[in-house]
Amino acid sequence: MQQQGGGSEMEVTWEDQQNINKFGRLNNRYHELEDEIKIAKETNENLEDASNELILTDEDSVRFQIGEVFVHMANDEVESKIDQMKEITTKNLEKLEEEKASLLSQMAELKKILYGKFKDSINLEED
């Protein structure tokens, strides 16, 4: 790897390459997590909307989708099912957020190490 401006060679050790590779993997996982978090938040909002609609309905039973099939179920049964689904989705969202925080911490540590050695010769930022 060449250092900008000086023209002198900067040696990239095996350990440096491992850190660069690890940063790349963490960054890829970070972007996957961002997508998963977005989907989980949308799912939570949809479940909340469904729960609110259920409160407003006058019907004793409603159609509830299971897979590709709609079945008639009692309102209280559907309400219970929606609450279970919200709880699962919320727990999943919390796990994703914790993993995201962990990744950001690891990435910050690697940035410190890599920028400390390579200065402006390496770019770990996204545009």
PDB file of N, CA, C and O in Angstrom, residues 14-86:
ATOM      1  N   TRP A  14       0.221  -9.231   7.840  1.00  0.00           N
ATOM      2  CA  TRP A  14      -0.861 -10.213   7.835  1.00  0.00           C
ATOM      3  C   TRP A  14      -1.936  -9.791   8.828  1.00  0.00           C
ATOM      4  O   TRP A  14      -3.132  -9.862   8.536  1.00  0.00           O
ATOM      5  N   GLU A  15      -1.508  -9.285   9.985  1.00  0.00           N
ATOM      6  CA  GLU A  15      -2.457  -8.833  11.010  1.00  0.00           C
ATOM      7  C   GLU A  15      -3.276  -7.638  10.508  1.00  0.00           C
ATOM      8  O   GLU A  15      -4.483  -7.566  10.743  1.00  0.00           O
ATOM      9  N   ASP A  16      -2.607  -6.700   9.797  1.00  0.00           N
ATOM     10  CA  ASP A  16      -3.329  -5.556   9.228  1.00  0.00           C
ATOM     11  C   ASP A  16      -4.399  -6.043   8.260  1.00  0.00           C
ATOM     12  O   ASP A  16      -5.530  -5.557   8.272  1.00  0.00           O
ATOM     13  N   GLN A  17      -4.024  -6.992   7.408  1.00  0.00           N
ATOM     14  CA  GLN A  17      -4.976  -7.514   6.422  1.00  0.00           C
ATOM     15  C   GLN A  17      -6.147  -8.199   7.104  1.00  0.00           C
ATOM     16  O   GLN A  17      -7.296  -8.052   6.680  1.00  0.00           O
ATOM     17  N   GLN A  18      -5.873  -8.902   8.196  1.00  0.00           N
ATOM     18  CA  GLN A  18      -6.947  -9.550   8.958  1.00  0.00           C
ATOM     19  C   GLN A  18      -7.903  -8.503   9.529  1.00  0.00           C
ATOM     20  O   GLN A  18      -9.115  -8.686   9.510  1.00  0.00           O
ATOM     21  N   ASN A  19      -7.346  -7.405  10.046  1.00  0.00           N
ATOM     22  CA  ASN A  19      -8.182  -6.329  10.596  1.00  0.00           C
ATOM     23  C   ASN A  19      -9.025  -5.675   9.505  1.00  0.00           C
ATOM     24  O   ASN A  19     -10.199  -5.362   9.721  1.00  0.00           O
ATOM     25  N   ILE A  20      -8.427  -5.452   8.337  1.00  0.00           N
ATOM     26  CA  ILE A  20      -9.162  -4.861   7.217  1.00  0.00           C
ATOM     27  C   ILE A  20     -10.298  -5.789   6.789  1.00  0.00           C
ATOM     28  O   ILE A  20     -11.433  -5.349   6.577  1.00  0.00           O
ATOM     29  N   ASN A  21      -9.999  -7.085   6.688  1.00  0.00           N
ATOM     30  CA  ASN A  21     -11.022  -8.071   6.305  1.00  0.00           C
ATOM     31  C   ASN A  21     -12.144  -8.134   7.340  1.00  0.00           C
ATOM     32  O   ASN A  21     -13.324  -8.204   6.996  1.00  0.00           O
ATOM     33  N   LYS A  22     -11.747  -8.109   8.620  1.00  0.00           N
ATOM     34  CA  LYS A  22     -12.749  -8.173   9.691  1.00  0.00           C
ATOM     35  C   LYS A  22     -13.649  -6.935   9.631  1.00  0.00           C
ATOM     36  O   LYS A  22     -14.871  -7.037   9.782  1.00  0.00           O
ATOM     37  N   PHE A  23     -13.055  -5.772   9.400  1.00  0.00           N
ATOM     38  CA  PHE A  23     -13.847  -4.550   9.286  1.00  0.00           C
ATOM     39  C   PHE A  23     -14.846  -4.679   8.145  1.00  0.00           C
ATOM     40  O   PHE A  23     -16.013  -4.312   8.285  1.00  0.00           O
ATOM     41  N   GLY A  24     -14.402  -5.220   7.016  1.00  0.00           N
ATOM     42  CA  GLY A  24     -15.293  -5.410   5.868  1.00  0.00           C
ATOM     43  C   GLY A  24     -16.463  -6.324   6.194  1.00  0.00           C
ATOM     44  O   GLY A  24     -17.608  -6.047   5.828  1.00  0.00           O
ATOM     45  N   ARG A  25     -16.172  -7.429   6.890  1.00  0.00           N
ATOM     46  CA  ARG A  25     -17.246  -8.362   7.281  1.00  0.00           C
ATOM     47  C   ARG A  25     -18.228  -7.692   8.244  1.00  0.00           C
ATOM     48  O   ARG A  25     -19.439  -7.835   8.114  1.00  0.00           O
ATOM     49  N   LEU A  26     -17.688  -6.960   9.219  1.00  0.00           N
ATOM     50  CA  LEU A  26     -18.549  -6.263  10.181  1.00  0.00           C
ATOM     51  C   LEU A  26     -19.409  -5.221   9.479  1.00  0.00           C
ATOM     52  O   LEU A  26     -20.596  -5.069   9.791  1.00  0.00           O
ATOM     53  N   ASN A  27     -18.824  -4.516   8.536  1.00  0.00           N
ATOM     54  CA  ASN A  27     -19.557  -3.489   7.802  1.00  0.00           C
ATOM     55  C   ASN A  27     -20.693  -4.113   6.975  1.00  0.00           C
ATOM     56  O   ASN A  27     -21.799  -3.579   6.934  1.00  0.00           O
ATOM     57  N   ASN A  28     -20.412  -5.259   6.346  1.00  0.00           N
ATOM     58  CA  ASN A  28     -21.460  -5.961   5.585  1.00  0.00           C
ATOM     59  C   ASN A  28     -22.593  -6.395   6.509  1.00  0.00           C
ATOM     60  O   ASN A  28     -23.769  -6.229   6.178  1.00  0.00           O
ATOM     61  N   ARG A  29     -22.245  -6.956   7.664  1.00  0.00           N
ATOM     62  CA  ARG A  29     -23.265  -7.398   8.622  1.00  0.00           C
ATOM     63  C   ARG A  29     -24.068  -6.203   9.141  1.00  0.00           C
ATOM     64  O   ARG A  29     -25.275  -6.295   9.333  1.00  0.00           O
ATOM     65  N   TYR A  30     -23.381  -5.075   9.341  1.00  0.00           N
ATOM     66  CA  TYR A  30     -24.047  -3.854   9.792  1.00  0.00           C
ATOM     67  C   TYR A  30     -25.156  -3.462   8.808  1.00  0.00           C
ATOM     68  O   TYR A  30     -26.268  -3.148   9.212  1.00  0.00           O
ATOM     69  N   HIS A  31     -24.858  -3.518   7.519  1.00  0.00           N
ATOM     70  CA  HIS A  31     -25.855  -3.145   6.512  1.00  0.00           C
ATOM     71  C   HIS A  31     -27.005  -4.156   6.463  1.00  0.00           C
ATOM     72  O   HIS A  31     -28.162  -3.778   6.278  1.00  0.00           O
ATOM     73  N   GLU A  32     -26.684  -5.440   6.648  1.00  0.00           N
ATOM     74  CA  GLU A  32     -27.740  -6.453   6.729  1.00  0.00           C
ATOM     75  C   GLU A  32     -28.643  -6.165   7.932  1.00  0.00           C
ATOM     76  O   GLU A  32     -29.869  -6.269   7.836  1.00  0.00           O
ATOM     77  N   LEU A  33     -28.023  -5.828   9.057  1.00  0.00           N
ATOM     78  CA  LEU A  33     -28.788  -5.526  10.265  1.00  0.00           C
ATOM     79  C   LEU A  33     -29.697  -4.318  10.072  1.00  0.00           C
ATOM     80  O   LEU A  33     -30.835  -4.323  10.543  1.00  0.00           O
ATOM     81  N   GLU A  34     -29.197  -3.298   9.401  1.00  0.00           N
ATOM     82  CA  GLU A  34     -30.010  -2.108   9.139  1.00  0.00           C
ATOM     83  C   GLU A  34     -31.293  -2.515   8.409  1.00  0.00           C
ATOM     84  O   GLU A  34     -32.377  -2.046   8.750  1.00  0.00           O
ATOM     85  N   ASP A  35     -31.160  -3.392   7.403  1.00  0.00           N
ATOM     86  CA  ASP A  35     -32.331  -3.864   6.658  1.00  0.00           C
ATOM     87  C   ASP A  35     -33.265  -4.685   7.548  1.00  0.00           C
ATOM     88  O   ASP A  35     -34.482  -4.524   7.497  1.00  0.00           O
ATOM     89  N   GLU A  36     -32.676  -5.572   8.361  1.00  0.00           N
ATOM     90  CA  GLU A  36     -33.483  -6.414   9.243  1.00  0.00           C
ATOM     91  C   GLU A  36     -34.225  -5.565  10.276  1.00  0.00           C
ATOM     92  O   GLU A  36     -35.384  -5.837  10.603  1.00  0.00           O
ATOM     93  N   ILE A  37     -33.563  -4.539  10.798  1.00  0.00           N
ATOM     94  CA  ILE A  37     -34.184  -3.648  11.782  1.00  0.00           C
ATOM     95  C   ILE A  37     -35.344  -2.891  11.138  1.00  0.00           C
ATOM     96  O   ILE A  37     -36.419  -2.755  11.734  1.00  0.00           O
ATOM     97  N   LYS A  38     -35.142  -2.427   9.920  1.00  0.00           N
ATOM     98  CA  LYS A  38     -36.205  -1.702   9.210  1.00  0.00           C
ATOM     99  C   LYS A  38     -37.429  -2.601   9.030  1.00  0.00           C
ATOM    100  O   LYS A  38     -38.561  -2.191   9.293  1.00  0.00           O
ATOM    101  N   ILE A  39     -37.205  -3.842   8.624  1.00  0.00           N
ATOM    102  CA  ILE A  39     -38.308  -4.797   8.425  1.00  0.00           C
ATOM    103  C   ILE A  39     -39.010  -5.083   9.751  1.00  0.00           C
ATOM    104  O   ILE A  39     -40.243  -5.123   9.822  1.00  0.00           O
ATOM    105  N   ALA A  40     -38.232  -5.269  10.817  1.00  0.00           N
ATOM    106  CA  ALA A  40     -38.825  -5.552  12.137  1.00  0.00           C
ATOM    107  C   ALA A  40     -39.667  -4.383  12.618  1.00  0.00           C
ATOM    108  O   ALA A  40     -40.751  -4.574  13.180  1.00  0.00           O
ATOM    109  N   LYS A  41     -39.190  -3.153  12.391  1.00  0.00           N
ATOM    110  CA  LYS A  41     -39.968  -1.972  12.802  1.00  0.00           C
ATOM    111  C   LYS A  41     -41.261  -1.873  11.997  1.00  0.00           C
ATOM    112  O   LYS A  41     -42.319  -1.571  12.555  1.00  0.00           O
ATOM    113  N   GLU A  42     -41.183  -2.147  10.694  1.00  0.00           N
ATOM    114  CA  GLU A  42     -42.384  -2.116   9.853  1.00  0.00           C
ATOM    115  C   GLU A  42     -43.382  -3.189  10.296  1.00  0.00           C
ATOM    116  O   GLU A  42     -44.589  -2.935  10.351  1.00  0.00           O
ATOM    117  N   THR A  43     -42.873  -4.365  10.628  1.00  0.00           N
ATOM    118  CA  THR A  43     -43.732  -5.451  11.099  1.00  0.00           C
ATOM    119  C   THR A  43     -44.425  -5.047  12.394  1.00  0.00           C
ATOM    120  O   THR A  43     -45.629  -5.263  12.554  1.00  0.00           O
ATOM    121  N   ASN A  44     -43.667  -4.443  13.312  1.00  0.00           N
ATOM    122  CA  ASN A  44     -44.258  -3.975  14.578  1.00  0.00           C
ATOM    123  C   ASN A  44     -45.351  -2.943  14.332  1.00  0.00           C
ATOM    124  O   ASN A  44     -46.409  -2.991  14.958  1.00  0.00           O
ATOM    125  N   GLU A  45     -45.099  -2.013  13.418  1.00  0.00           N
ATOM    126  CA  GLU A  45     -46.102  -0.996  13.091  1.00  0.00           C
ATOM    127  C   GLU A  45     -47.349  -1.633  12.488  1.00  0.00           C
ATOM    128  O   GLU A  45     -48.475  -1.253  12.830  1.00  0.00           O
ATOM    129  N   ASN A  46     -47.156  -2.610  11.602  1.00  0.00           N
ATOM    130  CA  ASN A  46     -48.295  -3.304  10.988  1.00  0.00           C
ATOM    131  C   ASN A  46     -49.106  -4.059  12.033  1.00  0.00           C
ATOM    132  O   ASN A  46     -50.341  -4.070  11.979  1.00  0.00           O
ATOM    133  N   LEU A  47     -48.426  -4.697  12.973  1.00  0.00           N
ATOM    134  CA  LEU A  47     -49.131  -5.416  14.032  1.00  0.00           C
ATOM    135  C   LEU A  47     -49.901  -4.442  14.928  1.00  0.00           C
ATOM    136  O   LEU A  47     -51.025  -4.734  15.344  1.00  0.00           O
ATOM    137  N   GLU A  48     -49.295  -3.292  15.201  1.00  0.00           N
ATOM    138  CA  GLU A  48     -49.980  -2.268  16.007  1.00  0.00           C
ATOM    139  C   GLU A  48     -51.217  -1.759  15.279  1.00  0.00           C
ATOM    140  O   GLU A  48     -52.284  -1.604  15.876  1.00  0.00           O
ATOM    141  N   ASP A  49     -51.083  -1.523  13.975  1.00  0.00           N
ATOM    142  CA  ASP A  49     -52.225  -1.088  13.162  1.00  0.00           C
ATOM    143  C   ASP A  49     -53.335  -2.147  13.182  1.00  0.00           C
ATOM    144  O   ASP A  49     -54.516  -1.812  13.315  1.00  0.00           O
ATOM    145  N   ALA A  50     -52.953  -3.405  13.036  1.00  0.00           N
ATOM    146  CA  ALA A  50     -53.941  -4.489  13.044  1.00  0.00           C
ATOM    147  C   ALA A  50     -54.649  -4.560  14.394  1.00  0.00           C
ATOM    148  O   ALA A  50     -55.867  -4.745  14.457  1.00  0.00           O
ATOM    149  N   SER A  51     -53.886  -4.368  15.454  1.00  0.00           N
ATOM    150  CA  SER A  51     -54.461  -4.390  16.795  1.00  0.00           C
ATOM    151  C   SER A  51     -55.464  -3.241  16.957  1.00  0.00           C
ATOM    152  O   SER A  51     -56.553  -3.432  17.511  1.00  0.00           O
ATOM    153  N   ASN A  52     -55.115  -2.062  16.463  1.00  0.00           N
ATOM    154  CA  ASN A  52     -56.026  -0.908  16.547  1.00  0.00           C
ATOM    155  C   ASN A  52     -57.286  -1.129  15.715  1.00  0.00           C
ATOM    156  O   ASN A  52     -58.389  -0.776  16.141  1.00  0.00           O
ATOM    157  N   GLU A  53     -57.141  -1.695  14.533  1.00  0.00           N
ATOM    158  CA  GLU A  53     -58.295  -1.986  13.675  1.00  0.00           C
ATOM    159  C   GLU A  53     -59.216  -2.996  14.342  1.00  0.00           C
ATOM    160  O   GLU A  53     -60.435  -2.909  14.225  1.00  0.00           O
ATOM    161  N   LEU A  54     -58.621  -3.955  15.024  1.00  0.00           N
ATOM    162  CA  LEU A  54     -59.398  -4.987  15.705  1.00  0.00           C
ATOM    163  C   LEU A  54     -60.270  -4.365  16.794  1.00  0.00           C
ATOM    164  O   LEU A  54     -61.419  -4.773  16.989  1.00  0.00           O
ATOM    165  N   ILE A  55     -59.749  -3.366  17.480  1.00  0.00           N
ATOM    166  CA  ILE A  55     -60.498  -2.687  18.535  1.00  0.00           C
ATOM    167  C   ILE A  55     -61.718  -1.972  17.938  1.00  0.00           C
ATOM    168  O   ILE A  55     -62.792  -1.940  18.554  1.00  0.00           O
ATOM    169  N   LEU A  56     -61.559  -1.438  16.740  1.00  0.00           N
ATOM    170  CA  LEU A  56     -62.627  -0.657  16.119  1.00  0.00           C
ATOM    171  C   LEU A  56     -63.719  -1.491  15.447  1.00  0.00           C
ATOM    172  O   LEU A  56     -64.794  -0.976  15.165  1.00  0.00           O
ATOM    173  N   THR A  57     -63.457  -2.761  15.222  1.00  0.00           N
ATOM    174  CA  THR A  57     -64.419  -3.577  14.487  1.00  0.00           C
ATOM    175  C   THR A  57     -65.638  -3.938  15.339  1.00  0.00           C
ATOM    176  O   THR A  57     -65.545  -4.073  16.553  1.00  0.00           O
ATOM    177  N   ASP A  58     -66.770  -4.084  14.667  1.00  0.00           N
ATOM    178  CA  ASP A  58     -68.015  -4.476  15.334  1.00  0.00           C
ATOM    179  C   ASP A  58     -68.234  -5.989  15.271  1.00  0.00           C
ATOM    180  O   ASP A  58     -69.128  -6.517  15.927  1.00  0.00           O
ATOM    181  N   GLU A  59     -67.446  -6.653  14.475  1.00  0.00           N
ATOM    182  CA  GLU A  59     -67.627  -8.092  14.240  1.00  0.00           C
ATOM    183  C   GLU A  59     -67.190  -8.914  15.458  1.00  0.00           C
ATOM    184  O   GLU A  59     -66.301  -8.521  16.203  1.00  0.00           O
ATOM    185  N   ASP A  60     -67.820 -10.083  15.609  1.00  0.00           N
ATOM    186  CA  ASP A  60     -67.431 -11.014  16.675  1.00  0.00           C
ATOM    187  C   ASP A  60     -66.243 -11.865  16.255  1.00  0.00           C
ATOM    188  O   ASP A  60     -65.465 -12.319  17.082  1.00  0.00           O
ATOM    189  N   SER A  61     -66.142 -12.085  14.934  1.00  0.00           N
ATOM    190  CA  SER A  61     -65.005 -12.839  14.420  1.00  0.00           C
ATOM    191  C   SER A  61     -64.465 -12.101  13.198  1.00  0.00           C
ATOM    192  O   SER A  61     -65.175 -11.355  12.538  1.00  0.00           O
ATOM    193  N   VAL A  62     -63.198 -12.316  12.958  1.00  0.00           N
ATOM    194  CA  VAL A  62     -62.532 -11.656  11.828  1.00  0.00           C
ATOM    195  C   VAL A  62     -61.737 -12.698  11.053  1.00  0.00           C
ATOM    196  O   VAL A  62     -61.459 -13.788  11.550  1.00  0.00           O
ATOM    197  N   ARG A  63     -61.391 -12.325   9.829  1.00  0.00           N
ATOM    198  CA  ARG A  63     -60.543 -13.212   9.038  1.00  0.00           C
ATOM    199  C   ARG A  63     -59.092 -12.937   9.418  1.00  0.00           C
ATOM    200  O   ARG A  63     -58.655 -11.799   9.457  1.00  0.00           O
ATOM    201  N   PHE A  64     -58.361 -13.992   9.712  1.00  0.00           N
ATOM    202  CA  PHE A  64     -56.962 -13.898  10.129  1.00  0.00           C
ATOM    203  C   PHE A  64     -56.137 -14.706   9.141  1.00  0.00           C
ATOM    204  O   PHE A  64     -56.466 -15.860   8.851  1.00  0.00           O
ATOM    205  N   GLN A  65     -55.088 -14.103   8.610  1.00  0.00           N
ATOM    206  CA  GLN A  65     -54.281 -14.782   7.599  1.00  0.00           C
ATOM    207  C   GLN A  65     -53.208 -15.634   8.271  1.00  0.00           C
ATOM    208  O   GLN A  65     -52.424 -15.159   9.085  1.00  0.00           O
ATOM    209  N   ILE A  66     -53.200 -16.904   7.877  1.00  0.00           N
ATOM    210  CA  ILE A  66     -52.167 -17.836   8.317  1.00  0.00           C
ATOM    211  C   ILE A  66     -51.544 -18.392   7.045  1.00  0.00           C
ATOM    212  O   ILE A  66     -52.187 -19.144   6.308  1.00  0.00           O
ATOM    213  N   GLY A  67     -50.312 -17.972   6.782  1.00  0.00           N
ATOM    214  CA  GLY A  67     -49.678 -18.361   5.522  1.00  0.00           C
ATOM    215  C   GLY A  67     -50.412 -17.705   4.375  1.00  0.00           C
ATOM    216  O   GLY A  67     -50.521 -16.485   4.307  1.00  0.00           O
ATOM    217  N   GLU A  68     -50.973 -18.519   3.487  1.00  0.00           N
ATOM    218  CA  GLU A  68     -51.704 -17.990   2.339  1.00  0.00           C
ATOM    219  C   GLU A  68     -53.213 -18.168   2.492  1.00  0.00           C
ATOM    220  O   GLU A  68     -53.965 -17.901   1.564  1.00  0.00           O
ATOM    221  N   VAL A  69     -53.640 -18.607   3.679  1.00  0.00           N
ATOM    222  CA  VAL A  69     -55.045 -18.918   3.914  1.00  0.00           C
ATOM    223  C   VAL A  69     -55.626 -17.964   4.959  1.00  0.00           C
ATOM    224  O   VAL A  69     -54.964 -17.605   5.929  1.00  0.00           O
ATOM    225  N   PHE A  70     -56.876 -17.554   4.740  1.00  0.00           N
ATOM    226  CA  PHE A  70     -57.597 -16.756   5.732  1.00  0.00           C
ATOM    227  C   PHE A  70     -58.542 -17.679   6.491  1.00  0.00           C
ATOM    228  O   PHE A  70     -59.238 -18.485   5.889  1.00  0.00           O
ATOM    229  N   VAL A  71     -58.542 -17.552   7.826  1.00  0.00           N
ATOM    230  CA  VAL A  71     -59.463 -18.336   8.656  1.00  0.00           C
ATOM    231  C   VAL A  71     -60.257 -17.372   9.530  1.00  0.00           C
ATOM    232  O   VAL A  71     -59.765 -16.305   9.908  1.00  0.00           O
ATOM    233  N   HIS A  72     -61.492 -17.753   9.834  1.00  0.00           N
ATOM    234  CA  HIS A  72     -62.307 -16.946  10.734  1.00  0.00           C
ATOM    235  C   HIS A  72     -61.945 -17.317  12.161  1.00  0.00           C
ATOM    236  O   HIS A  72     -61.908 -18.481  12.534  1.00  0.00           O
ATOM    237  N   MET A  73     -61.644 -16.288  12.945  1.00  0.00           N
ATOM    238  CA  MET A  73     -61.274 -16.496  14.347  1.00  0.00           C
ATOM    239  C   MET A  73     -61.993 -15.453  15.195  1.00  0.00           C
ATOM    240  O   MET A  73     -62.312 -14.364  14.727  1.00  0.00           O
ATOM    241  N   ALA A  74     -62.206 -15.790  16.468  1.00  0.00           N
ATOM    242  CA  ALA A  74     -62.836 -14.857  17.404  1.00  0.00           C
ATOM    243  C   ALA A  74     -61.889 -13.678  17.653  1.00  0.00           C
ATOM    244  O   ALA A  74     -60.669 -13.842  17.645  1.00  0.00           O
ATOM    245  N   ASN A  75     -62.473 -12.503  17.867  1.00  0.00           N
ATOM    246  CA  ASN A  75     -61.674 -11.293  18.078  1.00  0.00           C
ATOM    247  C   ASN A  75     -60.645 -11.443  19.200  1.00  0.00           C
ATOM    248  O   ASN A  75     -59.496 -11.044  19.054  1.00  0.00           O
ATOM    249  N   ASP A  76     -61.089 -11.987  20.349  1.00  0.00           N
ATOM    250  CA  ASP A  76     -60.157 -12.107  21.475  1.00  0.00           C
ATOM    251  C   ASP A  76     -59.009 -13.073  21.160  1.00  0.00           C
ATOM    252  O   ASP A  76     -57.881 -12.877  21.605  1.00  0.00           O
ATOM    253  N   GLU A  77     -59.295 -14.092  20.368  1.00  0.00           N
ATOM    254  CA  GLU A  77     -58.257 -15.036  19.954  1.00  0.00           C
ATOM    255  C   GLU A  77     -57.239 -14.342  19.039  1.00  0.00           C
ATOM    256  O   GLU A  77     -56.032 -14.516  19.184  1.00  0.00           O
ATOM    257  N   VAL A  78     -57.744 -13.534  18.107  1.00  0.00           N
ATOM    258  CA  VAL A  78     -56.877 -12.795  17.192  1.00  0.00           C
ATOM    259  C   VAL A  78     -56.064 -11.762  17.972  1.00  0.00           C
ATOM    260  O   VAL A  78     -54.866 -11.594  17.742  1.00  0.00           O
ATOM    261  N   GLU A  79     -56.703 -11.097  18.917  1.00  0.00           N
ATOM    262  CA  GLU A  79     -56.005 -10.100  19.731  1.00  0.00           C
ATOM    263  C   GLU A  79     -54.847 -10.741  20.491  1.00  0.00           C
ATOM    264  O   GLU A  79     -53.735 -10.196  20.538  1.00  0.00           O
ATOM    265  N   SER A  80     -55.095 -11.911  21.047  1.00  0.00           N
ATOM    266  CA  SER A  80     -54.055 -12.644  21.766  1.00  0.00           C
ATOM    267  C   SER A  80     -52.908 -13.027  20.821  1.00  0.00           C
ATOM    268  O   SER A  80     -51.733 -12.891  21.161  1.00  0.00           O
ATOM    269  N   LYS A  81     -53.271 -13.489  19.632  1.00  0.00           N
ATOM    270  CA  LYS A  81     -52.277 -13.892  18.628  1.00  0.00           C
ATOM    271  C   LYS A  81     -51.423 -12.691  18.204  1.00  0.00           C
ATOM    272  O   LYS A  81     -50.200 -12.792  18.108  1.00  0.00           O
ATOM    273  N   ILE A  82     -52.073 -11.548  17.979  1.00  0.00           N
ATOM    274  CA  ILE A  82     -51.348 -10.332  17.582  1.00  0.00           C
ATOM    275  C   ILE A  82     -50.396  -9.893  18.708  1.00  0.00           C
ATOM    276  O   ILE A  82     -49.252  -9.518  18.448  1.00  0.00           O
ATOM    277  N   ASP A  83     -50.857  -9.972  19.951  1.00  0.00           N
ATOM    278  CA  ASP A  83     -50.003  -9.606  21.090  1.00  0.00           C
ATOM    279  C   ASP A  83     -48.766 -10.505  21.167  1.00  0.00           C
ATOM    280  O   ASP A  83     -47.657 -10.024  21.423  1.00  0.00           O
ATOM    281  N   GLN A  84     -48.957 -11.803  20.927  1.00  0.00           N
ATOM    282  CA  GLN A  84     -47.823 -12.736  20.912  1.00  0.00           C
ATOM    283  C   GLN A  84     -46.847 -12.365  19.806  1.00  0.00           C
ATOM    284  O   GLN A  84     -45.627 -12.358  20.013  1.00  0.00           O
ATOM    285  N   MET A  85     -47.385 -12.065  18.627  1.00  0.00           N
ATOM    286  CA  MET A  85     -46.538 -11.717  17.486  1.00  0.00           C
ATOM    287  C   MET A  85     -45.772 -10.417  17.759  1.00  0.00           C
ATOM    288  O   MET A  85     -44.591 -10.308  17.425  1.00  0.00           O
ATOM    289  N   LYS A  86     -46.433  -9.438  18.393  1.00  0.00           N
ATOM    290  CA  LYS A  86     -45.768  -8.171  18.733  1.00  0.00           C
ATOM    291  C   LYS A  86     -44.635  -8.413  19.731  1.00  0.00           C
ATOM    292  O   LYS A  86     -43.559  -7.829  19.608  1.00  0.00           O
TER     293      LYS A  86
END
